[in-house]
Coordinates of C-alpha atoms in Angstrom, one line a residue:
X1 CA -187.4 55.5 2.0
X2 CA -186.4 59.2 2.1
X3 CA -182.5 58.3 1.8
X4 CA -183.0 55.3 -0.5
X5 CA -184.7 57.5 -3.1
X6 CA -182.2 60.4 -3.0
X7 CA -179.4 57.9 -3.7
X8 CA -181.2 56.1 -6.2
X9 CA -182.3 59.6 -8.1
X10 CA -178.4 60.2 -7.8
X11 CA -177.4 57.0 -9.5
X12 CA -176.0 57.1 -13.2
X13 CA -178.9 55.8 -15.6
X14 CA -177.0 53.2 -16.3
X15 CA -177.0 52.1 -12.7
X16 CA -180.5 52.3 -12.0
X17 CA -181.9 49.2 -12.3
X18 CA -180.0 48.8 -9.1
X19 CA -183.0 50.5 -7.7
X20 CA -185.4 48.1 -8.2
X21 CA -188.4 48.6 -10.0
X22 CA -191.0 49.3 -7.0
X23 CA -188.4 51.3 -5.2
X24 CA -188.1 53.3 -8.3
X25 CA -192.0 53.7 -8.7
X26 CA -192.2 54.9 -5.2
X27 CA -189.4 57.4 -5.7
X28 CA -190.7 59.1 -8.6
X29 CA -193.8 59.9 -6.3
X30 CA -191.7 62.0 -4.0
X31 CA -190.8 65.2 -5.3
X32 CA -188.1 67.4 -3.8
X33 CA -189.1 70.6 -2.0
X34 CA -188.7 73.7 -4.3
X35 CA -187.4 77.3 -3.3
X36 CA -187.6 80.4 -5.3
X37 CA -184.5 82.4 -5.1
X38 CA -184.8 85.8 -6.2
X39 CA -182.9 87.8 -3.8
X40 CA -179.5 88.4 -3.1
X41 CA -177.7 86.4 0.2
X42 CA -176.2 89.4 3.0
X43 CA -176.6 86.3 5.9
X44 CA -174.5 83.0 5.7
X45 CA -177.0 80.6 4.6
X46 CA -177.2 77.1 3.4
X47 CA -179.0 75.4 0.8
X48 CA -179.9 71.9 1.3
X49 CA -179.6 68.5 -0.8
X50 CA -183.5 68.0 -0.2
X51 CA -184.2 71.2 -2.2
X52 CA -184.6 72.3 -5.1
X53 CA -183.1 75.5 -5.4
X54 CA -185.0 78.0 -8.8
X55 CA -182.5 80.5 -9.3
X56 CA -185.2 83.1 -10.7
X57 CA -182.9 86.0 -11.0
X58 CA -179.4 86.9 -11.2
X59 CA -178.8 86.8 -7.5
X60 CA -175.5 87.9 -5.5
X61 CA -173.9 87.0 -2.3
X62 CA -173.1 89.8 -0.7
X63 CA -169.8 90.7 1.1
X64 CA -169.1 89.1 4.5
X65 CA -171.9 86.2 3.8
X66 CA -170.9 82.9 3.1
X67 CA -173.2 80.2 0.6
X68 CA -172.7 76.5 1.8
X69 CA -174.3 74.2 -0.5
X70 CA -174.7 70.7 0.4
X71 CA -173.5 67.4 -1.6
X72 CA -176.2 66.3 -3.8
X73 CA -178.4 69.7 -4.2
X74 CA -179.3 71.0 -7.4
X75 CA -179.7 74.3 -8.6
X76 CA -181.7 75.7 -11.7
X77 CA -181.4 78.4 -13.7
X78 CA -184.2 80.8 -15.9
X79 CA -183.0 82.0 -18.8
X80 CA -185.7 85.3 -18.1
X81 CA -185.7 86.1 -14.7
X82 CA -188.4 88.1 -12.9
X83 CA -185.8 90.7 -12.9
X84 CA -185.8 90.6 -17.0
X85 CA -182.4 89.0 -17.1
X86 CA -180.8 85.3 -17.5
X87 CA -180.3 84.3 -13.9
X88 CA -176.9 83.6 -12.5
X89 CA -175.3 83.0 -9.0
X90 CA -172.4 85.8 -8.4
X91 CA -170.1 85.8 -5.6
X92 CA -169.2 88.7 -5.0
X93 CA -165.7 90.0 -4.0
X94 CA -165.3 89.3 0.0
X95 CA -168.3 86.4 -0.3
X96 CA -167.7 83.0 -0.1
X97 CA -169.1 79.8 -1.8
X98 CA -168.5 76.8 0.2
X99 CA -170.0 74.0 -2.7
X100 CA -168.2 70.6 -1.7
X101 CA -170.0 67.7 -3.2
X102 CA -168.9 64.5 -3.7
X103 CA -168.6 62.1 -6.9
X104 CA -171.7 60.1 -5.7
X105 CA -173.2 63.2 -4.4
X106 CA -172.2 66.1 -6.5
X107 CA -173.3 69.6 -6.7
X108 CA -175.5 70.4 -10.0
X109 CA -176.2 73.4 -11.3
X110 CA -178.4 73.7 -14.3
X111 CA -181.6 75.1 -16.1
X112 CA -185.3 74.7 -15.4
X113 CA -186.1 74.7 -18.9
X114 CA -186.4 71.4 -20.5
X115 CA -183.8 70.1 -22.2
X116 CA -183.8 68.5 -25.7
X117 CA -181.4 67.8 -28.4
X118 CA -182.0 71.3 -30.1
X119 CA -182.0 73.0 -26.7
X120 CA -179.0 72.2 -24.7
X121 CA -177.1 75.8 -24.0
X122 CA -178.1 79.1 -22.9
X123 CA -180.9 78.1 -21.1
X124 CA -180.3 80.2 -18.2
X125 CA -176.9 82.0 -17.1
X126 CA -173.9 80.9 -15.0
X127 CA -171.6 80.8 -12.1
X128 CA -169.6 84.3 -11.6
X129 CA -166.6 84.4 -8.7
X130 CA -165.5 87.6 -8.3
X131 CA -162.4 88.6 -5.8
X132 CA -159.5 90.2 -4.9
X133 CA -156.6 89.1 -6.7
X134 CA -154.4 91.1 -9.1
X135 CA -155.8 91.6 -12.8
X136 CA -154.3 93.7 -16.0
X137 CA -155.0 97.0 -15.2
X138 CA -157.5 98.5 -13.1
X139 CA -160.2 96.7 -10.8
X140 CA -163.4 96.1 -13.7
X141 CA -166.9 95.4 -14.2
X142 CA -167.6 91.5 -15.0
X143 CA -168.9 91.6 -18.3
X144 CA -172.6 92.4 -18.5
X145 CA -172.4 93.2 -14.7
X146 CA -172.3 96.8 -14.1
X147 CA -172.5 96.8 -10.2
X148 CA -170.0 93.6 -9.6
X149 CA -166.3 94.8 -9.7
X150 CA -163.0 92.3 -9.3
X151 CA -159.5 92.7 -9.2
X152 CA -157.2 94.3 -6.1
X153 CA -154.0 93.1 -4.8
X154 CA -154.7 89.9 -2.9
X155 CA -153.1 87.0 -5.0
X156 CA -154.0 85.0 -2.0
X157 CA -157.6 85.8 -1.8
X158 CA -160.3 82.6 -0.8
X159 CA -163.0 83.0 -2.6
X160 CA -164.3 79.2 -1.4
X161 CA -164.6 75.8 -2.3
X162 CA -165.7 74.2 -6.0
X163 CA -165.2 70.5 -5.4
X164 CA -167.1 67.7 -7.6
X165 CA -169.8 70.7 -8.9
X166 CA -171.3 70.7 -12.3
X167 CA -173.0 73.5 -14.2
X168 CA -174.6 72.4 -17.5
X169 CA -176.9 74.4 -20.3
X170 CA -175.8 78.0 -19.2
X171 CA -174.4 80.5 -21.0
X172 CA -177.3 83.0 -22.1
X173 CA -176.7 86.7 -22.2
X174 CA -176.6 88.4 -18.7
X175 CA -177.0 91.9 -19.6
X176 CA -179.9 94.7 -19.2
X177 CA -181.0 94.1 -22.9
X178 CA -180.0 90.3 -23.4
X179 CA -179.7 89.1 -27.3
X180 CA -180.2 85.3 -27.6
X181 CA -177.6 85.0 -29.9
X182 CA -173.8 83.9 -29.4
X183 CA -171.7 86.3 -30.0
X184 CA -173.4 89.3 -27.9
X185 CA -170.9 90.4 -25.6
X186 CA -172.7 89.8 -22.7
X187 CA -173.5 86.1 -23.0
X188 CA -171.6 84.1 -19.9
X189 CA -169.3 81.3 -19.6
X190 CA -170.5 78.4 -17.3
X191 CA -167.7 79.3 -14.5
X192 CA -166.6 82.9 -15.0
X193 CA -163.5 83.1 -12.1
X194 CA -162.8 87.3 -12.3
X195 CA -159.5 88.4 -10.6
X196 CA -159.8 85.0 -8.3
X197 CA -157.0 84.2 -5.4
X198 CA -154.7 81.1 -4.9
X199 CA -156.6 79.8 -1.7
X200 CA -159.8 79.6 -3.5
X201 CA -160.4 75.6 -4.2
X202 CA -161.5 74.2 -7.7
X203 CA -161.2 70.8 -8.1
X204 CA -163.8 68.0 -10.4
X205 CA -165.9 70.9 -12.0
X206 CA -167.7 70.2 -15.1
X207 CA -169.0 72.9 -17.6
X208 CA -170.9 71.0 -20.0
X209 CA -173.2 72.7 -23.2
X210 CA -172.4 76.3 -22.5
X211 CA -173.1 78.8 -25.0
X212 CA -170.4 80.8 -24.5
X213 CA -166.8 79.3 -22.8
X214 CA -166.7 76.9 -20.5
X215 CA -164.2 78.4 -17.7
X216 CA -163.5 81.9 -18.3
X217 CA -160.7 83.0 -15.8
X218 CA -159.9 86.9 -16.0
X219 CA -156.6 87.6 -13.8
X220 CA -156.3 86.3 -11.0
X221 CA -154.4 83.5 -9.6
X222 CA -157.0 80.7 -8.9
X223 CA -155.6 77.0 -9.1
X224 CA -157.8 74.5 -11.3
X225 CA -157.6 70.4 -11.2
X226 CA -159.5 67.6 -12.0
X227 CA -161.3 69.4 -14.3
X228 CA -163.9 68.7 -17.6
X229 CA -165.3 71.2 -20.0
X230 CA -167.8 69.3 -22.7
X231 CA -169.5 70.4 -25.7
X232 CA -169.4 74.5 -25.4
X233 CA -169.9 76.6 -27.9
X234 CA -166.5 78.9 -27.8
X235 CA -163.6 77.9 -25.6
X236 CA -163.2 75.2 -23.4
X237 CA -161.0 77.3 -21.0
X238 CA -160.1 80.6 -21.7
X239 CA -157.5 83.1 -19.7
X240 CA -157.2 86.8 -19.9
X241 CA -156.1 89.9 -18.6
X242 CA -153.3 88.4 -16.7
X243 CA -154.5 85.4 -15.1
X244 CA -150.9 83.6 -13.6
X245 CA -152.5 80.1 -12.1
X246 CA -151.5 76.4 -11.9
X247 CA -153.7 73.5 -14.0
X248 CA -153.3 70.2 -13.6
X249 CA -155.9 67.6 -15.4
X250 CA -158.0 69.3 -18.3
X251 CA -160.0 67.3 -19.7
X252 CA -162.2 69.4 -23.3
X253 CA -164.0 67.7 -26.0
X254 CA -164.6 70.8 -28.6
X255 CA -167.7 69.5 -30.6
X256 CA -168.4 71.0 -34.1
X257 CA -169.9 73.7 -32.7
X258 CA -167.2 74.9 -30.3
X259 CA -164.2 76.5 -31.0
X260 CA -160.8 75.9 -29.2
X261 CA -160.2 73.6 -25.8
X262 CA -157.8 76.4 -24.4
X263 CA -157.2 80.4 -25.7
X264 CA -154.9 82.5 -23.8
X265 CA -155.6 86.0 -24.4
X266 CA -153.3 89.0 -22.9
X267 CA -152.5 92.8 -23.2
X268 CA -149.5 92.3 -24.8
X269 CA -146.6 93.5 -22.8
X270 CA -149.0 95.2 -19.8
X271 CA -147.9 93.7 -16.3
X272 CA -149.2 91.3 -14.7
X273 CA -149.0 89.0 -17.9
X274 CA -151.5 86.2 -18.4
X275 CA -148.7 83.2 -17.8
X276 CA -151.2 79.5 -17.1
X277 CA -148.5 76.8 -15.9
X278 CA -150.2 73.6 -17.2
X279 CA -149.5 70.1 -16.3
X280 CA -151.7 67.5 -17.9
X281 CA -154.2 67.8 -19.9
X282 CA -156.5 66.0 -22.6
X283 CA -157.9 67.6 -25.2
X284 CA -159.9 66.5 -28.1
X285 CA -161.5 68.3 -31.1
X286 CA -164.5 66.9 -33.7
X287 CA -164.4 67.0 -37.4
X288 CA -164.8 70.7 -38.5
X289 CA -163.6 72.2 -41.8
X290 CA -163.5 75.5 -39.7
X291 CA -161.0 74.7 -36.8
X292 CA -158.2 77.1 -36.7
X293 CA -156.6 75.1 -33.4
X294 CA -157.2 73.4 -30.5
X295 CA -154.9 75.6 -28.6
X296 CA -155.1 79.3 -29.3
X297 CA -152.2 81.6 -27.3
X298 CA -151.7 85.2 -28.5
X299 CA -151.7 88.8 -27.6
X300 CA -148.7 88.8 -25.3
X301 CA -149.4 85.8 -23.3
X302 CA -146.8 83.4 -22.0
X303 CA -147.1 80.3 -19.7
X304 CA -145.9 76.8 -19.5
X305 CA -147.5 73.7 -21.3
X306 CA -146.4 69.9 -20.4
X307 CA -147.9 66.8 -20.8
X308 CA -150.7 67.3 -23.1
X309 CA -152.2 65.7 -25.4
X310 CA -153.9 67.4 -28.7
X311 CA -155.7 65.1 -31.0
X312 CA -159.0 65.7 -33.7
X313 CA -159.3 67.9 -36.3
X314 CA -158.3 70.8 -35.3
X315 CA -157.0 72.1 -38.5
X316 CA -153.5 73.0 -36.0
X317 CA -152.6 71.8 -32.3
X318 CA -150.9 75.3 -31.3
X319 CA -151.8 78.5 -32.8
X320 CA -149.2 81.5 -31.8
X321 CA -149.5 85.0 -33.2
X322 CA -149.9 88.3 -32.1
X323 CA -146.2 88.2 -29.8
X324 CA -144.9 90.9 -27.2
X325 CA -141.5 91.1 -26.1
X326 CA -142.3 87.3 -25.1
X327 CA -139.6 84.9 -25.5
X328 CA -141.4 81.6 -27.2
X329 CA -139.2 78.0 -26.7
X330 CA -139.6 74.4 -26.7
X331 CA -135.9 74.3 -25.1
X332 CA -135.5 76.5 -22.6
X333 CA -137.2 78.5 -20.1
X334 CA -137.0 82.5 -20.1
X335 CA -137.5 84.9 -17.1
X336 CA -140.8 84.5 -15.5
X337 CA -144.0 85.5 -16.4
X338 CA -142.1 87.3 -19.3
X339 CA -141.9 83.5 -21.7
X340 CA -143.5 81.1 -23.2
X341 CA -142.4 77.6 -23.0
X342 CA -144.0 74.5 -24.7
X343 CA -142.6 71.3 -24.0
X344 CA -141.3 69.4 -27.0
X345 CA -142.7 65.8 -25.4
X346 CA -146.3 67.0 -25.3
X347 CA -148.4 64.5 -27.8
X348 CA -149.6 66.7 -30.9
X349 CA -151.4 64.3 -33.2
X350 CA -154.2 67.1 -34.7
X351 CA -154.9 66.9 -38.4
X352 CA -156.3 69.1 -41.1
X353 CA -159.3 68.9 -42.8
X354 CA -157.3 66.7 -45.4
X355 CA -156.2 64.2 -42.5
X356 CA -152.5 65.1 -42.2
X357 CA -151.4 65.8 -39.4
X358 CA -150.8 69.6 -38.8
X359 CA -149.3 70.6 -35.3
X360 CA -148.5 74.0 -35.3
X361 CA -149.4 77.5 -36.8
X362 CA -147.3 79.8 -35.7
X363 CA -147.4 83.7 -37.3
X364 CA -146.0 87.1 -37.6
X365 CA -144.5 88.5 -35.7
X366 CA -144.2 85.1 -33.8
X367 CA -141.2 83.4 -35.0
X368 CA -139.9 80.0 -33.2
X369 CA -139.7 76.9 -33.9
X370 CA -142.5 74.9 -31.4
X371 CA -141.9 71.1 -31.0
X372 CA -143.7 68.3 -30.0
X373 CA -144.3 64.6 -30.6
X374 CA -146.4 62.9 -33.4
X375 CA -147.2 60.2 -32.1
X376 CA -150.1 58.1 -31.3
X377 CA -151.7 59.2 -28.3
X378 CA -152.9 55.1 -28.1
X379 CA -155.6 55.9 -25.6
X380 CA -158.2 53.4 -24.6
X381 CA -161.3 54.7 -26.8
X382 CA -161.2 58.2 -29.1
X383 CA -162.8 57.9 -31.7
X384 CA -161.4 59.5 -34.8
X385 CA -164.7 61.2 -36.9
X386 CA -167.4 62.5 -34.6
X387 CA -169.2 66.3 -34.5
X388 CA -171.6 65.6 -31.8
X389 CA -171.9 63.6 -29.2
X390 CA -175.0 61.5 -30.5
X391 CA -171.8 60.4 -33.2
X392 CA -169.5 60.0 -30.3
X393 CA -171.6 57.5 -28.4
X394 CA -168.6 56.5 -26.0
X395 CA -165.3 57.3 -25.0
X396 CA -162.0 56.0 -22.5
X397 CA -159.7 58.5 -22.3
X398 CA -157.2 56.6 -20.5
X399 CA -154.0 55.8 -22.2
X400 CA -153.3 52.4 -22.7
X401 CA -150.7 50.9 -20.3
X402 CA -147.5 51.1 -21.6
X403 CA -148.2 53.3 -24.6
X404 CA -147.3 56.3 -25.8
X405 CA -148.4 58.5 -23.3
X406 CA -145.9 57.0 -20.8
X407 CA -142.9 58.2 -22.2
X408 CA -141.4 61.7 -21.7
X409 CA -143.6 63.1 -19.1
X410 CA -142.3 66.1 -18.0
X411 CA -142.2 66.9 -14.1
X412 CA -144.1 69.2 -12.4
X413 CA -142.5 71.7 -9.5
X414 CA -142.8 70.1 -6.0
X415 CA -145.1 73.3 -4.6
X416 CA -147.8 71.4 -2.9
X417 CA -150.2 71.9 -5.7
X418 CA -149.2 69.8 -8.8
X419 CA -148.6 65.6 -8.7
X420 CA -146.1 64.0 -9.8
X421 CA -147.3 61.2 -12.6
X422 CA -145.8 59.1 -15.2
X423 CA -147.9 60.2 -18.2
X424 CA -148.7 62.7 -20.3
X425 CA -152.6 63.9 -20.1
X426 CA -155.2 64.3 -17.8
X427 CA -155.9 60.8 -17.1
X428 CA -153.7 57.1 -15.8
X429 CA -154.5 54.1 -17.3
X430 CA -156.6 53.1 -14.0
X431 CA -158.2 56.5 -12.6
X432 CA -161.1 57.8 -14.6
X433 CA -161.9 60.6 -12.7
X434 CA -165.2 61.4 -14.7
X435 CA -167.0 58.6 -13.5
X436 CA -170.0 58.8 -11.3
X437 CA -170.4 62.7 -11.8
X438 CA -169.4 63.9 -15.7
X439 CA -172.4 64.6 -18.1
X440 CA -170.6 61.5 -19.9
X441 CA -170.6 59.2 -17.1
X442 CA -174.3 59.7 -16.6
X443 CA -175.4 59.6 -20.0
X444 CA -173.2 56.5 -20.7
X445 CA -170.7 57.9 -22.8
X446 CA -168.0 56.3 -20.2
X447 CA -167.5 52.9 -19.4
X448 CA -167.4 51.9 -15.6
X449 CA -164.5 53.6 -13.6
X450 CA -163.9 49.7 -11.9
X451 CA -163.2 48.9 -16.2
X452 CA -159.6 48.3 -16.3
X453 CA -158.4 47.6 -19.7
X454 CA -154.4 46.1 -19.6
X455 CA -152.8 44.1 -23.2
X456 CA -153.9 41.0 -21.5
X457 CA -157.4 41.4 -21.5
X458 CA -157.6 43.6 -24.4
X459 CA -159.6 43.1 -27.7
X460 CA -158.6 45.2 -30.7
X461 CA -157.2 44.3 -34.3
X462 CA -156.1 41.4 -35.9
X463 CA -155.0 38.2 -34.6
X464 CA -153.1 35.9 -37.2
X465 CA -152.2 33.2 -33.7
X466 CA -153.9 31.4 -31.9
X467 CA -155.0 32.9 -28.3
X468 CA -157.1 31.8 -25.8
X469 CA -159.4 33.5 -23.5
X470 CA -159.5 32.4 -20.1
X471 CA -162.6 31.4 -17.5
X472 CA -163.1 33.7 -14.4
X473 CA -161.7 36.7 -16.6
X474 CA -162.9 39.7 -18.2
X475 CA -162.0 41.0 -21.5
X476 CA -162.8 44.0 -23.4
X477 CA -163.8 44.4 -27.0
X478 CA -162.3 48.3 -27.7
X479 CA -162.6 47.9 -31.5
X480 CA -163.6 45.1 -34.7
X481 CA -161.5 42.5 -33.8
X482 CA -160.9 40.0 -36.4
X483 CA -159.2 36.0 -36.1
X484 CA -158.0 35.0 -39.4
X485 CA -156.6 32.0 -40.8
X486 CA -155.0 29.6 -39.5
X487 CA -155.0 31.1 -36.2
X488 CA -157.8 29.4 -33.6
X489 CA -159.5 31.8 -30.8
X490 CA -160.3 29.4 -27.8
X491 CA -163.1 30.4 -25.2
X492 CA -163.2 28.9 -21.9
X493 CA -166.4 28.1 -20.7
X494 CA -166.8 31.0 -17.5
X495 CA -165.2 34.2 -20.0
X496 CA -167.2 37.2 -20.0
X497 CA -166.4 39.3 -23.2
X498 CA -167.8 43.0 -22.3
X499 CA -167.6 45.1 -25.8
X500 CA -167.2 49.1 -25.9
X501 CA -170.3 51.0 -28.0
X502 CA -168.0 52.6 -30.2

């Protein structure tokens, strides 16, 4: 009984009336164990998937001590501690995190507070990873963390394993004297990676209603894939202070409260130069008069963007200002780290608050001419007006088969990180990697990942033929679909017609 009501409590809502409804009854009678945490980890120790970890201060794992945390265990965060401050997990530099869940089983990090449609973020703190790889400058404090230092000279540094680990409603203000409000200073993103090496593993991580950014990396040469940042108040991802890694898959919807789904900060011409090398990525922006872009890159930085896709109202896809010595091209590639190169088949459909489309901003000093294509992105579900996700309701990110977004993919280096694909974005038109685990695929704002949606069993638009749909298939109704004269829509008897909420 044990085992069938942990998988059950793990199961989607959609998906629990799987569970049976005395199963379910009997479930709800067993609660989970419950530890206080409040101090900080010096021994290797585990945390188990039939605990509830309270994370009731900002606690720290301690150099030389690893944290393995099992597939399916939840953690929850205070927004007061008993120490007077948000709580937070930090791993410090030399510490190690060993968090592998699974997408049936993953790895959830989030508040004890309750959470209700006017109080989703900053309900208790974050996930800080601090180590030893190189950072602008000098070795620092993480911000609002006076006794935990990163940086050092280890590009290579392993810091653990984030695999299929979610951390939702963080965000609130870390420091000694926290203020509730955005905007502090002190306030922390969901996953704060600070001076972060290459053999550290981050792969299906969600960060979703964060007050501050979702993924903050500062230096450091930490590798991200297969990752989703939802609904946070500033930046989706943001990069500073030299960060130099490889990102493949981002997936960022910027709701009307957010601000950009990437901004790459630097110290203008100060070595190491914050250079991201991007392949893949999906990023979608509500209606908001206030938008200045979905992708922000100033201040020196450099890097390389390919197969994206930009789309909302973003006001611009790519804003550039505040250049260095930084050569800028969407033709050719400078001298490493020391250019910034965005590739001219990236999808940039992003529009103004007038609807035009409006793909790039670029300004003084910067001076270049940035190119992309404007284009239809023609993925499976993306809805056009939407500022929250109670107006979203659903979305398929997946391109449509065929479409747009498999043309001009660029391709990535053979290094043994990145994967060759035929598309531009973060997604196929048959792997939804969200499902199962996302905030969206759990709150039904995804269809099934086993939906495949092809031109033949497709449902959209007008039909002025006749067509007929077919017994033993499955078709899917992705918009208002309308059969108009003289044409005749036949319907075997046996045809299941499956419509999308949006």
């Amino acid at each position: 009984l044990g085992l069938a009501c942990s998988t059950c409590h793990k199961q989607p809502s959609r998906a629990r009336g799987m569970c049976g409804f005395l199963l379910w009854a009997l479930c709800a009678c067993l609660a989970l164990a419950e530890v206080n945490i409040t101090a900080n980890i010096d021994v290797n120790t585990t945390w188990f998937a039939d605990t509830a970890y309270n994370l009731n201060a900002q606690v720290t794992v301690l150099a030389g001590a690893t944290l393995t945390i099992q597939p399916g265990t939840t953690i929850r965060g205070k927004r007061n501690g008993v120490d007077g401050r948000a709580s937070a997990l930090i791993i410090s530099r030399g510490a190690r995190i060993i968090a592998r869940g699974t997408s049936s089983s993953p790895i959830t990090f989030t508040a004890q507070e309750a959470v209700s449609a006017g109080n989703m973020r900053g309900l208790w703190g974050g996930l800080v990873i601090a180590g030893y790889a190189v950072v602008n400058g000098e070795e620092r404090f993480v911000e609002g963390l006076t006794d935990v230092l990163y940086g050092g000279s280890n590009n290579e540094d392993d810091s653990g394993v984030l695999q299929y680990v979610r951390i939702w409603h963080g965000g609130a203000d870390i420091g000694a004297n926290p203020d509730p409000n955005e905007g502090s200073g002190d306030e922390i993103n969901g996953l704060t990676l600070a001076g972060v090496g290459s053999r550290t593993i981050v792969e299906h991580v969600e960060v979703a209603y964060n007050l501050d950014d979702g993924f903050e990396m500062f230096g450091g040469t930490v590798n991200l894939k297969w990752c989703s940042s939802l609904f946070n108040q500033d930046d989706a991802f943001d990069a500073d202070l030299g960060y130099q890694g490889k990102m493949q898959f981002l997936f960022a919807l910027v709701d009307q409260d957010g601000h950009h789904a990437a901004e790459i900060d630097g110290n203008m011409n100060v070595q190491p130069r914050s250079f991201p090398t991007v392949y893949g990525a999906t990023f979608m922006k509500a209606t908001n008069t206030d938008a200045t872009a979905l992708v922000k890159i100033r201040e020196g930085s450099g890097g390389e963007f390919h197969n994206m896709i930009l789309e909302g109202y973003a006001g611009f896809g790519l804003r550039n200002e505040e250049c260095g010595n930084e050569t800028q091209s969407s033709v050719t590639r400078g001298t490493s780290p020391n250019y910034l190169f965005w590739s001219s088949n990236n999808i940039v459909s992003t529009q103004n608050v007038m609807g035009s489309i409006a793909q790039f901003n670029i300004s003084a000093p910067c001076s270049w001419a940035a190119q992309s294509r404007s284009v239809d992105s023609q993925l499976t579900l993306h809805p056009n007006v939407w500022r929250e996700p109670k107006s979203l309701r659903m979305i398929d990110p997946r391109p449509q088969p065929g479409g747009n977004a498999f043309s001009g993919s660029s391709t990535p280096p053979n290094d043994g990180f990145f994967l060759e694909t035929n598309y531009v974005g973060a997604f196929s038109d048959t792997e939804l990697w969200l499902d199962g685990w996302s905030w969206l695929s759990e709150n039904g704002f995804l269809p099934a990942g086993d939906v495949q949606v092809t031109p033949d069993n497709r449902l959209c638009g007008n039909y002025t033929t006749s067509r007929t749909l077919s017994s033993g298939v499955t078709y899917y109704l992705t918009c208002q679909t309308f059969v108009k004269s003289p044409a005749v829509l036949t319907i075997e008897a046996g045809t299941t017609i499956k419509a999308y909420r949006q």
